[in-house]
Each structure stands twice: as structure tokens, then as C-alpha cells.
mmCIF file of C-alpha atoms and ligand atoms in Angstrom:
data_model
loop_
_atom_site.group_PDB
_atom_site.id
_atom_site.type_symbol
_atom_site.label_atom_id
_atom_site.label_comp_id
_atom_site.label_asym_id
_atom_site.label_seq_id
_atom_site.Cartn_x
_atom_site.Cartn_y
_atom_site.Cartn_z
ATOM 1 C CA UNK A 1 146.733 82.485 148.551
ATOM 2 C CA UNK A 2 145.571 85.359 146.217
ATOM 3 C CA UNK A 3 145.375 88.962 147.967
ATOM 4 C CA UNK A 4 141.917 89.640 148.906
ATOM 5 C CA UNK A 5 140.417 92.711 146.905
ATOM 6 C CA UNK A 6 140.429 95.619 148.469
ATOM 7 C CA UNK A 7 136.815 97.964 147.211
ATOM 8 C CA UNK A 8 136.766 101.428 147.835
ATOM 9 C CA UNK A 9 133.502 102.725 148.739
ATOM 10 C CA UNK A 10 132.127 106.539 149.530
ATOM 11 C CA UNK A 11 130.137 106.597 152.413
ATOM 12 C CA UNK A 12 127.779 109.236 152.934
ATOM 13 C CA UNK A 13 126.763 108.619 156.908
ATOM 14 C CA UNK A 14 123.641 111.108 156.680
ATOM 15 C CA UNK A 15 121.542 112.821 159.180
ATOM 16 C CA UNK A 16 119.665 111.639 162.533
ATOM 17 C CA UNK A 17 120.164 107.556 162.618
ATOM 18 C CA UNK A 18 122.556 107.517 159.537
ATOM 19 C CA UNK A 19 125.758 107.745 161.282
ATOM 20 C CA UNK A 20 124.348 105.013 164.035
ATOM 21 C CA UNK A 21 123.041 102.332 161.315
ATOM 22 C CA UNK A 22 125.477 102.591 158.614
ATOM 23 C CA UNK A 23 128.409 102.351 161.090
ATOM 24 C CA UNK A 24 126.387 99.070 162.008
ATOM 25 C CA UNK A 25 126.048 97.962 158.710
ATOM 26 C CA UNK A 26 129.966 98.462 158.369
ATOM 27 C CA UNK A 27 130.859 96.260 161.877
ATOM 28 C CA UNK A 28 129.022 93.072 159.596
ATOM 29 C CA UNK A 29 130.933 93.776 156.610
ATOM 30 C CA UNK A 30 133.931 94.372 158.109
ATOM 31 C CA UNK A 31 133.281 91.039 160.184
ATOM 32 C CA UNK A 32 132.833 89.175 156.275
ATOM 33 C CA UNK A 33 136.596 89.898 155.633
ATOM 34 C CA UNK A 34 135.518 91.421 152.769
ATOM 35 C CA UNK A 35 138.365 94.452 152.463
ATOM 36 C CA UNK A 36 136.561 98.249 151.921
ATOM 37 C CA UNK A 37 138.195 101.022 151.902
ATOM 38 C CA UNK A 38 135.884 104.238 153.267
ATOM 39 C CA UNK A 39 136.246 107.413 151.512
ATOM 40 C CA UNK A 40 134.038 109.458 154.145
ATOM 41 C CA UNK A 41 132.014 112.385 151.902
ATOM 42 C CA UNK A 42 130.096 115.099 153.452
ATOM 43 C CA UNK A 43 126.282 115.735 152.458
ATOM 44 C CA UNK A 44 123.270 117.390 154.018
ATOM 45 C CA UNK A 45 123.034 119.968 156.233
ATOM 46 C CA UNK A 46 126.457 119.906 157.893
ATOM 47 C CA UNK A 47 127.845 120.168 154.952
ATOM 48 C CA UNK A 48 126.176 123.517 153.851
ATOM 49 C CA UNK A 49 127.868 124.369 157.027
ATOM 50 C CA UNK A 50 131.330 122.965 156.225
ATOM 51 C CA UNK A 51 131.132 123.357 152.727
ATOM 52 C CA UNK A 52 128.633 126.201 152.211
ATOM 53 C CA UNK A 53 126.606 123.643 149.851
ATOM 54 C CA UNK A 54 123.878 120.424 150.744
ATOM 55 C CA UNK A 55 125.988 118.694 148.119
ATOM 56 C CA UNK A 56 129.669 119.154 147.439
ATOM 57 C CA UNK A 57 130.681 118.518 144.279
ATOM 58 C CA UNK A 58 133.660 116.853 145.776
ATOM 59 C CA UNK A 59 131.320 114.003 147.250
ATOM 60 C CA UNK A 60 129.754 113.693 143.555
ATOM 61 C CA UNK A 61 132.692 113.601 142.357
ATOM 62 C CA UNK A 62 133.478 110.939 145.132
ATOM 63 C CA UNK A 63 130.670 108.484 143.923
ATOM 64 C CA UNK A 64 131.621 109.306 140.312
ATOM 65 C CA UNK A 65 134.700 107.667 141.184
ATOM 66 C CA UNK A 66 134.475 105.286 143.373
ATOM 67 C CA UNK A 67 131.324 104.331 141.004
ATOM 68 C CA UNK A 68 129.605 103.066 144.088
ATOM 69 C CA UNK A 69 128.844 104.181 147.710
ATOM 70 C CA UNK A 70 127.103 103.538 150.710
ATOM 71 C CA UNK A 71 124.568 106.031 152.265
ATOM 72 C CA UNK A 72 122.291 106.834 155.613
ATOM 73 C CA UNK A 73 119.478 109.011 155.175
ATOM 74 C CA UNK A 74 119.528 112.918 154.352
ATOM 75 C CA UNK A 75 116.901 115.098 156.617
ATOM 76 C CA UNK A 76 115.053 117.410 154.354
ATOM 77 C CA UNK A 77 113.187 120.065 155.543
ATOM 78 C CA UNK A 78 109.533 120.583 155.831
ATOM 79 C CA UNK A 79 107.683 123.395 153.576
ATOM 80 C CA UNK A 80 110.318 125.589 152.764
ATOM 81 C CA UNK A 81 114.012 125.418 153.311
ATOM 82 C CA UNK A 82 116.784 123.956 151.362
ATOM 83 C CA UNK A 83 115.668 121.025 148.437
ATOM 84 C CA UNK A 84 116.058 117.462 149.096
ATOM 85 C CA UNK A 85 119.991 116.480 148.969
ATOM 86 C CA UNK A 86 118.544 113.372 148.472
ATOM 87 C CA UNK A 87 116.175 113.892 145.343
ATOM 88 C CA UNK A 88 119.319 116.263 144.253
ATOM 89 C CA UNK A 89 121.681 112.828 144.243
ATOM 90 C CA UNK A 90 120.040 110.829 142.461
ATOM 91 C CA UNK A 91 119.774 113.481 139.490
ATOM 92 C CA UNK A 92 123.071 114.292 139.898
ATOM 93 C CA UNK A 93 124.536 110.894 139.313
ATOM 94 C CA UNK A 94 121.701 110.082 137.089
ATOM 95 C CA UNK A 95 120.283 106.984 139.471
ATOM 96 C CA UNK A 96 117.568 106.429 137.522
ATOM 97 C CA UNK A 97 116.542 102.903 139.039
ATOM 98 C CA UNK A 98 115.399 102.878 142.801
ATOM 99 C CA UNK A 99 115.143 98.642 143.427
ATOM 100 C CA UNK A 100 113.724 97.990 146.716
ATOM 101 C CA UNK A 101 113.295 93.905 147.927
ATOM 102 C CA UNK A 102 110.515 93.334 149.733
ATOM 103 C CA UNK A 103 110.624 89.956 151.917
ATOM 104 C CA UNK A 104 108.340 88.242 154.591
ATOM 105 C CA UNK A 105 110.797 85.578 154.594
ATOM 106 C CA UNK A 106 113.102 87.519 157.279
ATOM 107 C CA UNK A 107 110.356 86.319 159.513
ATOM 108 C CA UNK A 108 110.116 89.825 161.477
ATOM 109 C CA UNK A 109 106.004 89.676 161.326
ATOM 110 C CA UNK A 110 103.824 86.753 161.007
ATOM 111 C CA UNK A 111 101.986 87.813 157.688
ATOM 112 C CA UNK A 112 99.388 85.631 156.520
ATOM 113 C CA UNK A 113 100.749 85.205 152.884
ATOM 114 C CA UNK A 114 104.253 84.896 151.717
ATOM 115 C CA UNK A 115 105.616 88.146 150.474
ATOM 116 C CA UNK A 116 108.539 88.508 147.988
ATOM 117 C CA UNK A 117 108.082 91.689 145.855
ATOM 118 C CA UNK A 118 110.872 93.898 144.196
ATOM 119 C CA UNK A 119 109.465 97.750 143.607
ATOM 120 C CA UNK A 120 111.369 98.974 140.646
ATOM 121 C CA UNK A 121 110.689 102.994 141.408
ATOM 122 C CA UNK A 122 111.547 105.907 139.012
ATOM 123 C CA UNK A 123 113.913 108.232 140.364
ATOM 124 C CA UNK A 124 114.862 110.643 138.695
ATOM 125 C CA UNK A 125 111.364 112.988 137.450
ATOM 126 C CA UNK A 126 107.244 112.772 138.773
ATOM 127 C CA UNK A 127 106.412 115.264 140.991
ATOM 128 C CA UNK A 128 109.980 115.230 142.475
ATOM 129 C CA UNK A 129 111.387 117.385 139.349
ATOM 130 C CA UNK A 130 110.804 119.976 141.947
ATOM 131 C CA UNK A 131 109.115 122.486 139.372
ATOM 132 C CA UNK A 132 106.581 124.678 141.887
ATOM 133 C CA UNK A 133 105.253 128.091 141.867
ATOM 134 C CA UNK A 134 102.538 130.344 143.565
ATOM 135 C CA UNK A 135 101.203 131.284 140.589
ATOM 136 C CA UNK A 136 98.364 133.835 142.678
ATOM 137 C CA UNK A 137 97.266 134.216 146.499
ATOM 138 C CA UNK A 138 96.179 130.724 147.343
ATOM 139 C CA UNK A 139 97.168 129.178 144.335
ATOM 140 C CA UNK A 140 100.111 126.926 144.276
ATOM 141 C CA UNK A 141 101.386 124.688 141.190
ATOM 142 C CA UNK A 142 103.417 121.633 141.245
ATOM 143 C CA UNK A 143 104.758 119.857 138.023
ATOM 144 C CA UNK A 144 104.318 116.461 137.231
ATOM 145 C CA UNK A 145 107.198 115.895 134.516
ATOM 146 C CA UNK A 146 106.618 112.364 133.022
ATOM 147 C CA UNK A 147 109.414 111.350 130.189
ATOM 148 C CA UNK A 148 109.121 108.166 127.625
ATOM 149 C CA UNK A 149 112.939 108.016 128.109
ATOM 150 C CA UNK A 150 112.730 107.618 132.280
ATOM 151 C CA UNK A 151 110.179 105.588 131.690
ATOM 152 C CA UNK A 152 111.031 102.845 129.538
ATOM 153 C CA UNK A 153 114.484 102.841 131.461
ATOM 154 C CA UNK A 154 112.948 102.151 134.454
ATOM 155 C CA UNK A 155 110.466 99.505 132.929
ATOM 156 C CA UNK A 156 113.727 98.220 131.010
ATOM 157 C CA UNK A 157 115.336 97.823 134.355
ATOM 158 C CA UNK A 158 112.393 95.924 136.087
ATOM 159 C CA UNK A 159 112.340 93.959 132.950
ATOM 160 C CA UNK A 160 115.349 92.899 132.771
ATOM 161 C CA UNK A 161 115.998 92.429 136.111
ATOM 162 C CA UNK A 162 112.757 90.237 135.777
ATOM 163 C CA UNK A 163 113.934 87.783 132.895
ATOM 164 C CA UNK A 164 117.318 87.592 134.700
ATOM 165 C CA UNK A 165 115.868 86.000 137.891
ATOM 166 C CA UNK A 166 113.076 84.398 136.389
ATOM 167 C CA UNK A 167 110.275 86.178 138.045
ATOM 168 C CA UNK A 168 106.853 85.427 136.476
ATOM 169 C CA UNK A 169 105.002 88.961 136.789
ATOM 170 C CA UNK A 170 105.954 92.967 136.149
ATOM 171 C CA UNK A 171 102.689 94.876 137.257
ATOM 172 C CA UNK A 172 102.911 98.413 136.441
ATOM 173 C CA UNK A 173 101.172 101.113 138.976
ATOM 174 C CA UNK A 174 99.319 104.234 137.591
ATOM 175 C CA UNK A 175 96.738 106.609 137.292
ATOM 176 C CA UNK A 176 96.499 106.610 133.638
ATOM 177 C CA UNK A 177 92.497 107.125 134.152
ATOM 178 C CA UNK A 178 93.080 110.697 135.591
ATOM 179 C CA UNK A 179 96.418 111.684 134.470
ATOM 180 C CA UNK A 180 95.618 110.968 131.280
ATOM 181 C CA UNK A 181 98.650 112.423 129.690
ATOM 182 C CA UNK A 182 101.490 111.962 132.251
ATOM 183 C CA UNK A 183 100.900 108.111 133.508
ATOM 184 C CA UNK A 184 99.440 107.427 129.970
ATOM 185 C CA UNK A 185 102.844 107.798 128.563
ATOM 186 C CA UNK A 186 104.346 106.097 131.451
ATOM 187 C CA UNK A 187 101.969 103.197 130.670
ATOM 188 C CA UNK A 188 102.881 103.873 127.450
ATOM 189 C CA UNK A 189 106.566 103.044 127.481
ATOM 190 C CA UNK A 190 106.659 100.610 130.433
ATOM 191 C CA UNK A 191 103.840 98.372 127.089
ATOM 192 C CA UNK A 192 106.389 98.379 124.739
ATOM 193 C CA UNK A 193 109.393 96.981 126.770
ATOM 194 C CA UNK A 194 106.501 94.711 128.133
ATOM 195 C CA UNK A 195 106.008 93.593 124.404
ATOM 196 C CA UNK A 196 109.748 92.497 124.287
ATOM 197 C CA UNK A 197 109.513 90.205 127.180
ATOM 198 C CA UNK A 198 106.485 87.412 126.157
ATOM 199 C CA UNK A 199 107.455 85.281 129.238
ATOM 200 C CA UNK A 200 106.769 87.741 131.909
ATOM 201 C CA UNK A 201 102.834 88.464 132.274
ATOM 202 C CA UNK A 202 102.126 92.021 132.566
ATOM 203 C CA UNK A 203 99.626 93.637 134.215
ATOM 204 C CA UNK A 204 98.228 96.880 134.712
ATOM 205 C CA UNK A 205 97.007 98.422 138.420
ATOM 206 C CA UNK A 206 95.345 101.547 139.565
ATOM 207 C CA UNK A 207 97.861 103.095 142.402
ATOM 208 C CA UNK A 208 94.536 103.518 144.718
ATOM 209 C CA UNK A 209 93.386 99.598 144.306
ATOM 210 C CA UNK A 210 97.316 98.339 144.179
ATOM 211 C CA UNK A 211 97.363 99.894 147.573
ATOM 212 C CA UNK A 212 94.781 97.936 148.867
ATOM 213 C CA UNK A 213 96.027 94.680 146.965
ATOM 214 C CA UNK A 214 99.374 95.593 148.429
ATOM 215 C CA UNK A 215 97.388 94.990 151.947
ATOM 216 C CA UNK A 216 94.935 92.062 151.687
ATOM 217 C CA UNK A 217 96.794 90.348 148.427
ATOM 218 C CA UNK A 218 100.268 90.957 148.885
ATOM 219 C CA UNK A 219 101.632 87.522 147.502
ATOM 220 C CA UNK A 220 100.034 88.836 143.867
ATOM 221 C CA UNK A 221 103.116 91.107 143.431
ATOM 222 C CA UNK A 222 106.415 89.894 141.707
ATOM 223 C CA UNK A 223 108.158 92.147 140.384
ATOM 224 C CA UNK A 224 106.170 96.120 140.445
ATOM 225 C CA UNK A 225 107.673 98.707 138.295
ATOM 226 C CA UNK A 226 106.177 102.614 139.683
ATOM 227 C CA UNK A 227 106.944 106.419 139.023
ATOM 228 C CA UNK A 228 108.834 108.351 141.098
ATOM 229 C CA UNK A 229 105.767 109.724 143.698
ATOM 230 C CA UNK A 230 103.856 106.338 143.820
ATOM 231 C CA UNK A 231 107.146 104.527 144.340
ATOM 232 C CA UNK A 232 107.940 106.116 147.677
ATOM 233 C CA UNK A 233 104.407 106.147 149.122
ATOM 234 C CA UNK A 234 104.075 101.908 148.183
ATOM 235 C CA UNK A 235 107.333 101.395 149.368
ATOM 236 C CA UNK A 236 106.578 102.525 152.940
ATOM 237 C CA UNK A 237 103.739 100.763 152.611
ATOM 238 C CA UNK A 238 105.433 97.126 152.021
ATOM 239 C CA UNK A 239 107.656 98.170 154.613
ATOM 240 C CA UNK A 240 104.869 97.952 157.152
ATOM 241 C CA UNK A 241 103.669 94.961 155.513
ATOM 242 C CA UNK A 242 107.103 93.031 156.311
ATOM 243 C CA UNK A 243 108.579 94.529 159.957
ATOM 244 C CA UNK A 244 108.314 98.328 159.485
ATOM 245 C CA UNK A 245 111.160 100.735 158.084
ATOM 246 C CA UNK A 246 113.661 99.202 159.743
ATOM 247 C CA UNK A 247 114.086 96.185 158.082
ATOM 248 C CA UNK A 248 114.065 96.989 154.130
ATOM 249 C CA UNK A 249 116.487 98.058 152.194
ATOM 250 C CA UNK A 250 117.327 99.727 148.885
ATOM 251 C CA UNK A 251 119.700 100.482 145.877
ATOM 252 C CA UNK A 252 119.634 103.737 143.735
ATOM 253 C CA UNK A 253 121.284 102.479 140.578
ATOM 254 C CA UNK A 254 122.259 104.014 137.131
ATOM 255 C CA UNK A 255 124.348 103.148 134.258
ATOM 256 C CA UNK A 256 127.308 104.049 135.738
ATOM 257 C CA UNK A 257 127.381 104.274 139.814
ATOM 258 C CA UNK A 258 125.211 103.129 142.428
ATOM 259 C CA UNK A 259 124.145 104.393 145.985
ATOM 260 C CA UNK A 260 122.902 101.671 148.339
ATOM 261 C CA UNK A 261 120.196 103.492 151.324
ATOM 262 C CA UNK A 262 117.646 101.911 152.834
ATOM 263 C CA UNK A 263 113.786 103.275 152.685
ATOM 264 C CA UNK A 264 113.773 105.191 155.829
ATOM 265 C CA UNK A 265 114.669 108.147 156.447
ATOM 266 C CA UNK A 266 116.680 110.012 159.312
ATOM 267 C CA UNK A 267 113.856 109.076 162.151
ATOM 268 C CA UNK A 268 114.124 112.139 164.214
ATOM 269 C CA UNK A 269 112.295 110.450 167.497
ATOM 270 C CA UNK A 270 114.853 108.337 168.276
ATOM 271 C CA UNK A 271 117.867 109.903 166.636
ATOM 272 C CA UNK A 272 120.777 109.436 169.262
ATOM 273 C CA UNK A 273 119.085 106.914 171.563
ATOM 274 C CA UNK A 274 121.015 104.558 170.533
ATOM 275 C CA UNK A 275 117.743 101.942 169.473
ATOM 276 C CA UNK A 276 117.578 102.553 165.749
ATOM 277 C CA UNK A 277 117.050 99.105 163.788
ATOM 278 C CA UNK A 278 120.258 98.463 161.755
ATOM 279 C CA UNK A 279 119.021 95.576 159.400
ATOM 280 C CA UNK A 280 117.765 98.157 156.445
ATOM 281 C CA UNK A 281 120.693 99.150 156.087
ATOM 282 C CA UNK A 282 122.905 95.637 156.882
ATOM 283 C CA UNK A 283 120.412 94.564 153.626
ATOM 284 C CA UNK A 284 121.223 97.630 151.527
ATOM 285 C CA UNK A 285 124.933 97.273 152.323
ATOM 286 C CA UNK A 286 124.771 93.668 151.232
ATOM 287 C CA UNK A 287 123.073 94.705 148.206
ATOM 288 C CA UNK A 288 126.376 96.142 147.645
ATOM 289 C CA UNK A 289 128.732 93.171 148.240
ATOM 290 C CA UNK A 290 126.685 91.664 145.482
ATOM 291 C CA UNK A 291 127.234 94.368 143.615
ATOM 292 C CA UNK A 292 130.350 94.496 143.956
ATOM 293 C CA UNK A 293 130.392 90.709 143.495
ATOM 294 C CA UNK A 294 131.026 89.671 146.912
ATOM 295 C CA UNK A 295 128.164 86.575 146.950
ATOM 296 C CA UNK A 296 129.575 84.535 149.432
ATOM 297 C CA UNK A 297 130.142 87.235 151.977
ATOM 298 C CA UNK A 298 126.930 88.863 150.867
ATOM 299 C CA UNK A 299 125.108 84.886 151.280
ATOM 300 C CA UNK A 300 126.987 84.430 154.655
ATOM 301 C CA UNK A 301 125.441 87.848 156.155
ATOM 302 C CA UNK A 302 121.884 86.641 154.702
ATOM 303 C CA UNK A 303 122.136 83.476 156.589
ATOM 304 C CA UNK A 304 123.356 84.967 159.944
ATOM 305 C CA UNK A 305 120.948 87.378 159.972
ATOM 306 C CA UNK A 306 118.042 84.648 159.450
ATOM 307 C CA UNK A 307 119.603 82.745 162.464
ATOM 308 C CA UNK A 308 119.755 86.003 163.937
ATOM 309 C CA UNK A 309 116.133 86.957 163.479
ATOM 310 C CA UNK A 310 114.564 83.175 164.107
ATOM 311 C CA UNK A 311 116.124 83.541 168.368
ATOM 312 C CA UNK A 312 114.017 86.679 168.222
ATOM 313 C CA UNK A 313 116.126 88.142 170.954
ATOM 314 C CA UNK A 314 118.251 90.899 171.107
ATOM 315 C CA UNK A 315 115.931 92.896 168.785
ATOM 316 C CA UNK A 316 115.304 96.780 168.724
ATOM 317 C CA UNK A 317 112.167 98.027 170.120
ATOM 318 C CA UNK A 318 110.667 99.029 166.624
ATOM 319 C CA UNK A 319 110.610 94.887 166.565
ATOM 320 C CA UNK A 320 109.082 94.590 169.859
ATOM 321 C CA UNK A 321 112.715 93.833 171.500
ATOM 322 C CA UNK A 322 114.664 96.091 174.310
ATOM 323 C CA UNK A 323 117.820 95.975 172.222
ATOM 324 C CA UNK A 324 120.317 98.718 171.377
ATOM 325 C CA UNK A 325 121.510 99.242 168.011
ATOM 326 C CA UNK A 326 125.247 97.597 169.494
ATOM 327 C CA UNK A 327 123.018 94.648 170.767
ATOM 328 C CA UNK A 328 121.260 93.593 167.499
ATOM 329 C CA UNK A 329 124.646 93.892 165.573
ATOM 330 C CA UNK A 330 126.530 91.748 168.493
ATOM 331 C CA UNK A 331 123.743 89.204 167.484
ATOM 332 C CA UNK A 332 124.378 89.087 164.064
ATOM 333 C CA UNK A 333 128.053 88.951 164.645
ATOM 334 C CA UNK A 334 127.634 86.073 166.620
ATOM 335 C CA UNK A 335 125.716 83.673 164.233
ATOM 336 C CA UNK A 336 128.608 85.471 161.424
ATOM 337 C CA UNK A 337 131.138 83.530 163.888
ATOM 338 C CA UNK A 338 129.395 80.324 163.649
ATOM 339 C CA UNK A 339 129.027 80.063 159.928
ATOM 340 C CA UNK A 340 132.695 80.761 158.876
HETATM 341 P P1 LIG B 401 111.473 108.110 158.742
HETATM 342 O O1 LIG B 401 111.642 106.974 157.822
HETATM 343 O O2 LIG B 401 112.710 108.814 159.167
HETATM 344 O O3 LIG B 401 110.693 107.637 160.072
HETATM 345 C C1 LIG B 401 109.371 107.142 160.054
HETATM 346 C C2 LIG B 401 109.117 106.311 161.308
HETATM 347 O O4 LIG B 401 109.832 105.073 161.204
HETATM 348 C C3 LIG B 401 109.622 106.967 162.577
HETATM 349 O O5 LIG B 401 108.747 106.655 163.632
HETATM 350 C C4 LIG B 401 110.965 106.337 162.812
HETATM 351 O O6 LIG B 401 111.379 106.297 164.169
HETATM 352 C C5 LIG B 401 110.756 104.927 162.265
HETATM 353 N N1 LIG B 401 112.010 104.385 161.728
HETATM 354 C C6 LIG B 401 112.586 104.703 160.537
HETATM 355 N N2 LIG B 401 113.736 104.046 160.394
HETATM 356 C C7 LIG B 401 113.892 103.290 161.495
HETATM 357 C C8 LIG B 401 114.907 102.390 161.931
HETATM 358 N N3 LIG B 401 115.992 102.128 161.179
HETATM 359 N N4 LIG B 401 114.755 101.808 163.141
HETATM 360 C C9 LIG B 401 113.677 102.031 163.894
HETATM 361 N N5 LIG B 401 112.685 102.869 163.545
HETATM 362 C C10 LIG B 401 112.807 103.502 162.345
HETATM 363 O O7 LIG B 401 110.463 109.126 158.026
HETATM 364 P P2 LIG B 401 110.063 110.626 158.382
HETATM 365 O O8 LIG B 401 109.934 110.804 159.847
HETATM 366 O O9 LIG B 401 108.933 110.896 157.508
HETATM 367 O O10 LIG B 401 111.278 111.501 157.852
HETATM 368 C C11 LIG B 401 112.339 112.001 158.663
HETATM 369 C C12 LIG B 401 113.340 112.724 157.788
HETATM 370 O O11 LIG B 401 114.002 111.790 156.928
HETATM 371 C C13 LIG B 401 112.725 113.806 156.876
HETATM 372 O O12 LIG B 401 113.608 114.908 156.900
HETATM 373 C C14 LIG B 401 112.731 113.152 155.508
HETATM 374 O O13 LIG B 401 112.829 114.096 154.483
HETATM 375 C C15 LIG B 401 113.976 112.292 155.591
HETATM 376 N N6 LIG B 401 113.970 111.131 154.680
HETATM 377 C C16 LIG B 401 115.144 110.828 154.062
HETATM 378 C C17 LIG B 401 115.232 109.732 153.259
HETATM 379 C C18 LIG B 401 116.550 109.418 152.627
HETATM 380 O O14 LIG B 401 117.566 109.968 152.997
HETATM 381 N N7 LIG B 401 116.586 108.549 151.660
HETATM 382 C C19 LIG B 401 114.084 108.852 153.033
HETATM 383 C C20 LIG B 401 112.908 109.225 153.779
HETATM 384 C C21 LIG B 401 112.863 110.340 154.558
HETATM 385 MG MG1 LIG B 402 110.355 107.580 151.163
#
């Protein structure tokens, strides 16, 4: 028999829940077979402590690499205080492509309409370039940097992504009818890779009214291609649409490396109970098998954790269950067991 491969992944644990659900999410891979080797990198606010610096560029250097890594959530403070480690990351390593699946077919809620959406979110510029100043008492100024390049990569991304899997609609979120300039060029660019691709329809949506669709009309979406701002607010809106923040997961991907994380962030409330809902972050790190093109592991997790899901027992209370963190993954590991 042929040596298994042996991946080497960083593994950025994070702040608050991070170091609970990603050492979850590495129990089920580890129970796959599938061979990783953790190179443990520092990042947030520890590390400013350890290494005098939110981001070491020894853990960049990590993911640059290693080319791919896996990653629990970064606190950021609120107001004032250092920048976001997180926003910082993703410029760093140029991740310009934040893909987030969206599923009611995990079976978590009992939504009226099927939901299967991918948000393809901008990650890189928006309002996130971090570009403020007081510019007089009172007065405060935030940038909105919008680029044709970020933006056709990220529609080129959706796209492509689209044709690939032979989804049947991009819709493209703005607020071209205010920001006239900014999400007109967005629009702009995200047309004329829309042009190239005649078998996908594409379709236009206010961010205000795609908010509401999101809500009443959810099954419209396919595939949903946003900047960087409207991105993260939808997102955690389809979350709550599907199970809440603990069940959906994420990639930050760019041409060279990718960061799997799931939406949420480092959930102060119940940091170190204990209770924090693993799945997110099971999904995002089976994101990664695929990427790393480990299917069959990656289609053997999916299928335990449906089994897992359809007892609905041993869930964490964000679920409705009384479950520990330990509990839900001894589920999982248990319906892992049956399908080998
Ligand atoms: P959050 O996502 O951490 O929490 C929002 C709510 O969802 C809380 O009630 C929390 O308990 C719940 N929740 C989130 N994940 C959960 C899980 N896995 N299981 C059960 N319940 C879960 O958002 P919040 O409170 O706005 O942000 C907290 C911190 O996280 C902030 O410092 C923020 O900057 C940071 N953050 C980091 C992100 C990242 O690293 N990618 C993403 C989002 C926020
Ligand atoms: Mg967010």
C-alpha cells in the first residue's frame, strides 16, 4: 500500500472559542486518517505580547509556506485599539476571495424553503481599507476604496466557481444608486466578467432589498458575489437563516494560499465554558481536505455529520441541545466509526 500523504498545515488557534473549536475540528480530521502535520503560529493579541506584534511575520511567512492553514477567530477591539489581525491577514497574503456555503440541508432549523447559497465576499478593500480620520471636532471620515481590479477578481472567482459547479445564477449586491461612484464600478467590473459567462443569469440587487429577499426568498440566491462591508453583514445574516454562527463555515482564498475560518468570531459570552458549537469550523476545516484534495475524507465527515445532526442529540445549546463542545464532537466521531 502507498504511504498516505502527509499535509502540513499552519494553524492559527485564535482568541476566545478558537482554541476550543479548531482543536475540535482537528479530533474529526485526525479521526479521517487523513495525515496533517500542525505548524502552530501565533496571532492576535498574545502574540503582541510574545512577539511584540498582532501579526508575526514568522506566521505569514508560515502560511506563505505551508500555502494553506487553518484558523479560529481573532478578537479585535472595539473603537480604538490595535487594527483587525484579521482584516490585516487577508491583505497580507493577498486573500482576495472570502467563499462562504450557505446550507439548510444540515437540517439544524426547519426553514420553509430550501437554502443553498455560496456568498463570494471581497476581502481585501470597502470600507475595511482602514483609511479614517477626524478631520474636525465631531467630524469623522471613513474611506470607501472600491478597485476594478478587486472587483472583477472577486466576480471572476464567483464566476468561475459558478460555471465549474454548474450553478444557474450570480446576483451581485450593491448600492450603485447612492454610491454612485464606488459600487458603480464594482457593478461595473463584476458586468463584464458577467458578459463572459452567457449560461449563468445575472442579476443585479440593492443590498437593503437583498436583505429582505435574503429573509422571506432565500431559495432565489445561487451563487451572490458582494464587497467587502456588505459581505460580512449578509453573511451573518444567512447564518441565522440556517442554525446561527455556529454552523457555517468559510475559506479566505487567493492565488497562492488559503486560510480556512468560519464566520464567527471569538464569542466572548461563552468563551471557556466549554459549549461553543464546533461544526463552523468542522465545515471550514473540511473545506480544506478538499482543498487539499482529500474528497473522500472530506465526503465521509459530510455524511457523519448529517447522521450526526438528523439524532438531534448531543447538540450545543446555541442548537437548543445541553451538549459540551467534547459531546457534539464524540457524536460525530461516532457516526465517523460507522461509515469507515
Ligand atoms: P461572534 O461571532 O463572536 O458572536 C456573536 C454571537 O454568536 C455570540 O452570541 C456568540 O456566543 C455566538 N456564537 C458565535 N460563534 C459561536 C459558536 N461557534 N458556537 C456557539 N455560539 C456562537 O461576534 P461578536 O460578538 O460580534 O464578536 C466577538 C469578537 O470576534 C470581536 O472581537 C470581533 O472583532 C471578532 N470577530 C472575529 C472574526 C474572525 O476572526 N474572523 C469574525 C467576526 C468577529
Ligand atoms: Mg463578520
Amino acid at each position: 500500500m502507498s504511504q498516505a500523504k502527509v499535509h502540513t498545515v499552519t494553524l492559527i488557534q485564535g482568541d476566545g472559542i478558537g482554541p476550543e473549536v479548531t482543536s475540535a475540528a482537528r479530533r474529526v480530521i485526525a479521526a479521517t486518517g487523513v495525515q496533517i502535520e500542525w505548524v502552530l503560529m501565533p496571532a492576535g493579541a498574545a502574540a503582541a505580547e510574545t512577539h511584540g506584534n498582532t501579526l508575526p511575520e514568522e506566521t505569514l511567512e508560515s502560511i506563505r509556506l505551508h500555502k494553506v492553514a487553518l484558523k479560529g477567530p481573532l478578537t479585535t477591539p472595539i473603537g480604538g485599539g490595535f487594527r483587525s489581525v484579521n482584516v490585516a491577514l487577508r491583505k497580507e497574503l493577498d486573500l482576495y476571495s472570502n467563499v462562504r456555503p450557505v446550507r439548510s440541508s444540515l437540517g439544524v432549523t426547519e426553514h420553509h424553503k430550501p437554502i443553498n447559497l455560496v456568498l463570494f465576499r471581497e476581502n481585501t478593500e470597502d470600507l475595511y481599507a482602514g483609511l479614517e480620520q477626524d478631520i474636525a471636532p465631531g467630524v469623522a471620515q471613513s474611506l470607501k476604496i472600491i478597485t476594478e481590479k478587486a472587483s472583477t477578481r472577486i466576480a471572476r472567482a464567483a464566476f468561475q466557481w459558478a460555471a465549474q459547479k454548474h450553478r444557474h445564477t450570480v446576483h451581485a449586491v450593491h448600492k450603485a444608486n447612492i454610491m454612485k461612484k464606488s459600487d458603480g464600478l464594482f457593478l461595473q467590473s463584476v458586468r463584464k466578467v458577467a458578459a463572459e459567462y452567457p449560461q449563468i443569469q445575472y442579476k443585479e440587487i440593492i443590498v437593503d432589498n437583498c436583505a429582505m429577499q435574503m429573509v422571506m426568498r432565500p431559495e432565489i440566491f445561487d451563487v451572490v458575489v458582494l464587497g467587502n462591508l456588505y459581505g460580512d453583514i449578509i453573511s451573518d445574516l444567512c447564518a441565522g437563516l440556517v442554525g446561527g454562527l455556529g454552523v457555517v463555515p468559510g475559506a479566505n482564498v487567493g492565488d497562492d494560499c488559503a486560510v480556512f475560518e468560519s464566520v464567527h468570531g471569538s464569542a466572548p459570552d461563552i468563551a471557556g465554558k466549554g459549549v461553543a458549537n464546533p461544526i463552523a469550523t468542522i465545515l471550514s476545516a473540511n473545506m480544506m481536505l478538499r482543498h487539499l484534495g482529500e474528497e473522500k475524507a472530506a465526503d465521509r465527515v459530510q455524511a457523519a455529520l448529517t447522521l450526526f445532526l438528523a439524532d438531534k442529540s448531543n447538540l450545543t445549546p446555541d442548537l437548543g441541545g445541553t451538549a459540551t463542545t467534547d459531546q457534539l464532537v464524540d457524536g460525530i466521531l461516532r457516526k465517523l466509526d460507522l461509515l469507515k
